[in-house]
CSV table of C-alpha atoms in Angstrom, one decimal:
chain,number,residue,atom,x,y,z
J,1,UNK,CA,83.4,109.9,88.2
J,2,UNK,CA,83.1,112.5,85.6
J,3,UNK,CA,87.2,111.8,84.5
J,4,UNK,CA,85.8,107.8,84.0
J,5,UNK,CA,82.9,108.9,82.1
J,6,UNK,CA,85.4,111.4,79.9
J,7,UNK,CA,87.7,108.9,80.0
J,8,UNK,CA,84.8,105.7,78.3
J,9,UNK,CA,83.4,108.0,75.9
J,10,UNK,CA,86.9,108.9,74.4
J,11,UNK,CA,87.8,105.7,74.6
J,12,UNK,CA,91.2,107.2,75.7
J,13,UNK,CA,94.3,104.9,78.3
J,14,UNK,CA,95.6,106.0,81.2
J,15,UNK,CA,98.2,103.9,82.9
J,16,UNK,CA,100.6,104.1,85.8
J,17,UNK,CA,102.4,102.7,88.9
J,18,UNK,CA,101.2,102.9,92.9
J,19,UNK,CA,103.6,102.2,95.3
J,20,UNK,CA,102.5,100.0,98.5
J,21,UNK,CA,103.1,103.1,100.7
J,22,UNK,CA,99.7,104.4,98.6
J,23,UNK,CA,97.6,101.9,98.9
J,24,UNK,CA,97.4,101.8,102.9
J,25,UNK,CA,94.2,98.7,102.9
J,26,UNK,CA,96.4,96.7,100.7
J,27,UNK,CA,99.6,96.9,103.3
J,28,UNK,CA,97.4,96.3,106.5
J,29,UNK,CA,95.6,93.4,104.6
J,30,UNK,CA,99.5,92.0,103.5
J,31,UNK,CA,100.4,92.6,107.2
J,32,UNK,CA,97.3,90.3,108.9
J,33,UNK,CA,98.2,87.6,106.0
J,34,UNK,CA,101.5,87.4,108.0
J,35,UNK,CA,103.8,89.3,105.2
J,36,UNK,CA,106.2,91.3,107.8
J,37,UNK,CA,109.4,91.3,105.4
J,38,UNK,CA,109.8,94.9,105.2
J,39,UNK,CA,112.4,95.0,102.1
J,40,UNK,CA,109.2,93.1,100.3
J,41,UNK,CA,106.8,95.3,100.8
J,42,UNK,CA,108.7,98.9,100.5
J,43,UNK,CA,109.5,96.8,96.9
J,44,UNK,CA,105.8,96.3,96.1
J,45,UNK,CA,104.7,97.9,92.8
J,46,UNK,CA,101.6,97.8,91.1
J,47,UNK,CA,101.1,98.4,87.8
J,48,UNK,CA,97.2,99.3,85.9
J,49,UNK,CA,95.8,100.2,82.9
J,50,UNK,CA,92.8,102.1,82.6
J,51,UNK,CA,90.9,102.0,79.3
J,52,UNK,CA,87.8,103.0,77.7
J,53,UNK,CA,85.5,100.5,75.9
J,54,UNK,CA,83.2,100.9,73.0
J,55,UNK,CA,79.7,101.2,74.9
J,56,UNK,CA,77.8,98.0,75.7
J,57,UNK,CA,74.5,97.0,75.1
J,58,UNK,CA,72.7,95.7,78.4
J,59,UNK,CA,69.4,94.6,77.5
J,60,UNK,CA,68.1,98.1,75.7
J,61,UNK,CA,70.4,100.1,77.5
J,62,UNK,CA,74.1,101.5,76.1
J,63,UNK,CA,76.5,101.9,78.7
J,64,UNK,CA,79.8,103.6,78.8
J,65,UNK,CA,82.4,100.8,79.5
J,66,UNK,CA,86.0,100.9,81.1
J,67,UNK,CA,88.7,98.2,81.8
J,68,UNK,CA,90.9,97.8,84.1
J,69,UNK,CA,93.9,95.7,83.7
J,70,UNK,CA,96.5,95.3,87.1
J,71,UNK,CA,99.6,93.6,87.7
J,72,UNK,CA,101.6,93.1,90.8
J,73,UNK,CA,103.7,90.4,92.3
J,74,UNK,CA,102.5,90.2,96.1
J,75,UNK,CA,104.9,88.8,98.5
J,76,UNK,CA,102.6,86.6,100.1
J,77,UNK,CA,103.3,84.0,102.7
J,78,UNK,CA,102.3,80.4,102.9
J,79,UNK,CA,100.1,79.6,105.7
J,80,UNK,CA,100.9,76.2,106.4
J,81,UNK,CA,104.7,76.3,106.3
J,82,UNK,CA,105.5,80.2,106.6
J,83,UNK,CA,107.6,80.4,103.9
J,84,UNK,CA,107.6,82.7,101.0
J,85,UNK,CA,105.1,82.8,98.5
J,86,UNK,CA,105.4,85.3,95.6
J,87,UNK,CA,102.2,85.0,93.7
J,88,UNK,CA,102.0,86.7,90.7
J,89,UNK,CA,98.5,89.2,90.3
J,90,UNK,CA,97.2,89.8,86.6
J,91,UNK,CA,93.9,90.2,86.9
J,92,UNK,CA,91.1,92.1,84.0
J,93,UNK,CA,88.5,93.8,84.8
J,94,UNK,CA,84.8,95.2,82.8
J,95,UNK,CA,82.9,98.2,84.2
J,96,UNK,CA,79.7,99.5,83.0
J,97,UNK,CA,79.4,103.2,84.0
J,98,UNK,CA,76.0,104.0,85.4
J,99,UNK,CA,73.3,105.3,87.9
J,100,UNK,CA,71.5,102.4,88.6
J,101,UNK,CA,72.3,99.0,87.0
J,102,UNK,CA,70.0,97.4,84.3
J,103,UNK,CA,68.8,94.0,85.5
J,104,UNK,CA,70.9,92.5,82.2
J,105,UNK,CA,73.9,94.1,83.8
J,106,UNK,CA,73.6,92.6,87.0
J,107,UNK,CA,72.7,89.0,85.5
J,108,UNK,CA,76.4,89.3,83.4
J,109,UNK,CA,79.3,88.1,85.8
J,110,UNK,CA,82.0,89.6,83.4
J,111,UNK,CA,81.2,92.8,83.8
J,112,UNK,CA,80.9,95.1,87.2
J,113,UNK,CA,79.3,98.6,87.2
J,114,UNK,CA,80.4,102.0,88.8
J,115,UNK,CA,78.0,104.2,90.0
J,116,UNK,CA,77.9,107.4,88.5
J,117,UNK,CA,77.7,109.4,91.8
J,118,UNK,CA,80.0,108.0,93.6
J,119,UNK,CA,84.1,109.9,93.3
J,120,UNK,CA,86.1,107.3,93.8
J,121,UNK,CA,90.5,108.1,92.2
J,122,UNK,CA,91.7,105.1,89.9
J,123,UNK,CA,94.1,104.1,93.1
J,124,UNK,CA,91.3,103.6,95.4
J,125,UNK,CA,89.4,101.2,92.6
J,126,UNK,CA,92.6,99.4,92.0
J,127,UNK,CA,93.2,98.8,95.2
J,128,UNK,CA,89.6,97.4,95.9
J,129,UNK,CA,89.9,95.5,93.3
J,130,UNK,CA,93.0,93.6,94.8
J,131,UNK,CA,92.0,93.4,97.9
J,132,UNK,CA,89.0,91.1,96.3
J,133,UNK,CA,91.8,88.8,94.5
J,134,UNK,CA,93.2,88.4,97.7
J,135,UNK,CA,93.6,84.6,98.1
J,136,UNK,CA,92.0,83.5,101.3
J,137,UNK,CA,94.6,80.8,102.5
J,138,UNK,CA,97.5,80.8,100.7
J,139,UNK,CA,99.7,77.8,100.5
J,140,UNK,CA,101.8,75.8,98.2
J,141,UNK,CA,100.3,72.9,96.0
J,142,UNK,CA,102.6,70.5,97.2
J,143,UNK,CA,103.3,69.3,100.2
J,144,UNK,CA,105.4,72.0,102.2
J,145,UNK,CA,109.1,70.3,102.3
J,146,UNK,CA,110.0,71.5,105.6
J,147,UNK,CA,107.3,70.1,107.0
J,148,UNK,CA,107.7,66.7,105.3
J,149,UNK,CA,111.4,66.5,106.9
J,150,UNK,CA,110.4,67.5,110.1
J,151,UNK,CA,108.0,65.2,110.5
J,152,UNK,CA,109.8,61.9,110.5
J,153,UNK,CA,113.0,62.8,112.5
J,154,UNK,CA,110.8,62.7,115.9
J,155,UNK,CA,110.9,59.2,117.9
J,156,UNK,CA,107.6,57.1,118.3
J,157,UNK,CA,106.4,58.4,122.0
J,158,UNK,CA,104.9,55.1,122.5
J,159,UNK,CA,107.8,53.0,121.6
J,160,UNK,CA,109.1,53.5,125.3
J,161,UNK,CA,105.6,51.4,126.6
J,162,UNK,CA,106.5,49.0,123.5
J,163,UNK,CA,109.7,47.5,124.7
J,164,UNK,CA,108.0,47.7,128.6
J,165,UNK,CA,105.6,45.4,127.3
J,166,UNK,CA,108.4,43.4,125.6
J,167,UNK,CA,110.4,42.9,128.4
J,168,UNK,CA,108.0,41.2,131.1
């Protein structure tokens, strides 16, 4: 946590690229959302910028503050129809470096805190943090076309009792 701290209070970037092969949570969660195309997911990068912020005020507190910025494009699946679903991840993020959070930090949704103590690498907070985008269900807005074909084509199982009836 020292590097973070270092890395607020110069107000210095550090940016980079993890590979999927890294970032063993993120592959097993891809895997249970039904991802299994191989050639997608040994292609899986993820980009991130780490920056430090001017510190914050939190109430009467200053806090050193970081930012994380992460982009990806996960090849995720939708659920309903089990096609492809590339969903693009650019997601921001505001930490507050600190022991114990003030009570005005933990009343701001924008920003998150670190704690201090804790040693934690920049690919392990990445990757927690997109695990959290994670949609839940994912599924196209519209109506999922193979579905909407395959729906009609199938014969009315009742129209067999239908022309029974007909015929007495």
């Amino acid at each position: 946590m020292a590097r973070y701290q270092e890395l607020a209070r110069q107000q210095k970037k550090i940016e980079g690229e993890l590979m999927l092969s890294s970032l063993t949570r993120l592959h097993e969660a891809l895997q249970e959302l039904g991802v299994s195309d191989a050639g997608a997911l040994s292609a899986l990068r993820v980009q991130y910028q780490l920056r430090g912020l001017p510190p914050r005020h939190f109430g009467e507190v200053s806090l050193p503050m970081l930012a994380l910025a992460v982009q990806s494009e996960l090849p995720l699946v939708c659920q309903r129809c089990f096609a492809p679903m590339p969903q693009a991840m650019d997601l921001q993020f505001e930490f507050a470096l600190c022991d114990e959070p003030p009570e005005a930090l933990l009343e701001d949704e924008q920003v998150d805190w670190l704690d201090t103590h804790e040693e934690s690498s920049v690919e392990s907070l990445v990757e927690d943090e997109l695990l959290m985008a994670l949609p839940i269900a994912v599924m196209h807005e519209e109506a999922c076309t193979d579905l909407q074909q395959t729906a009609g084509d199938k014969p009315n199982p009742f129209a067999v009792l239908k022309q029974l009836k007909l015929d007495k």
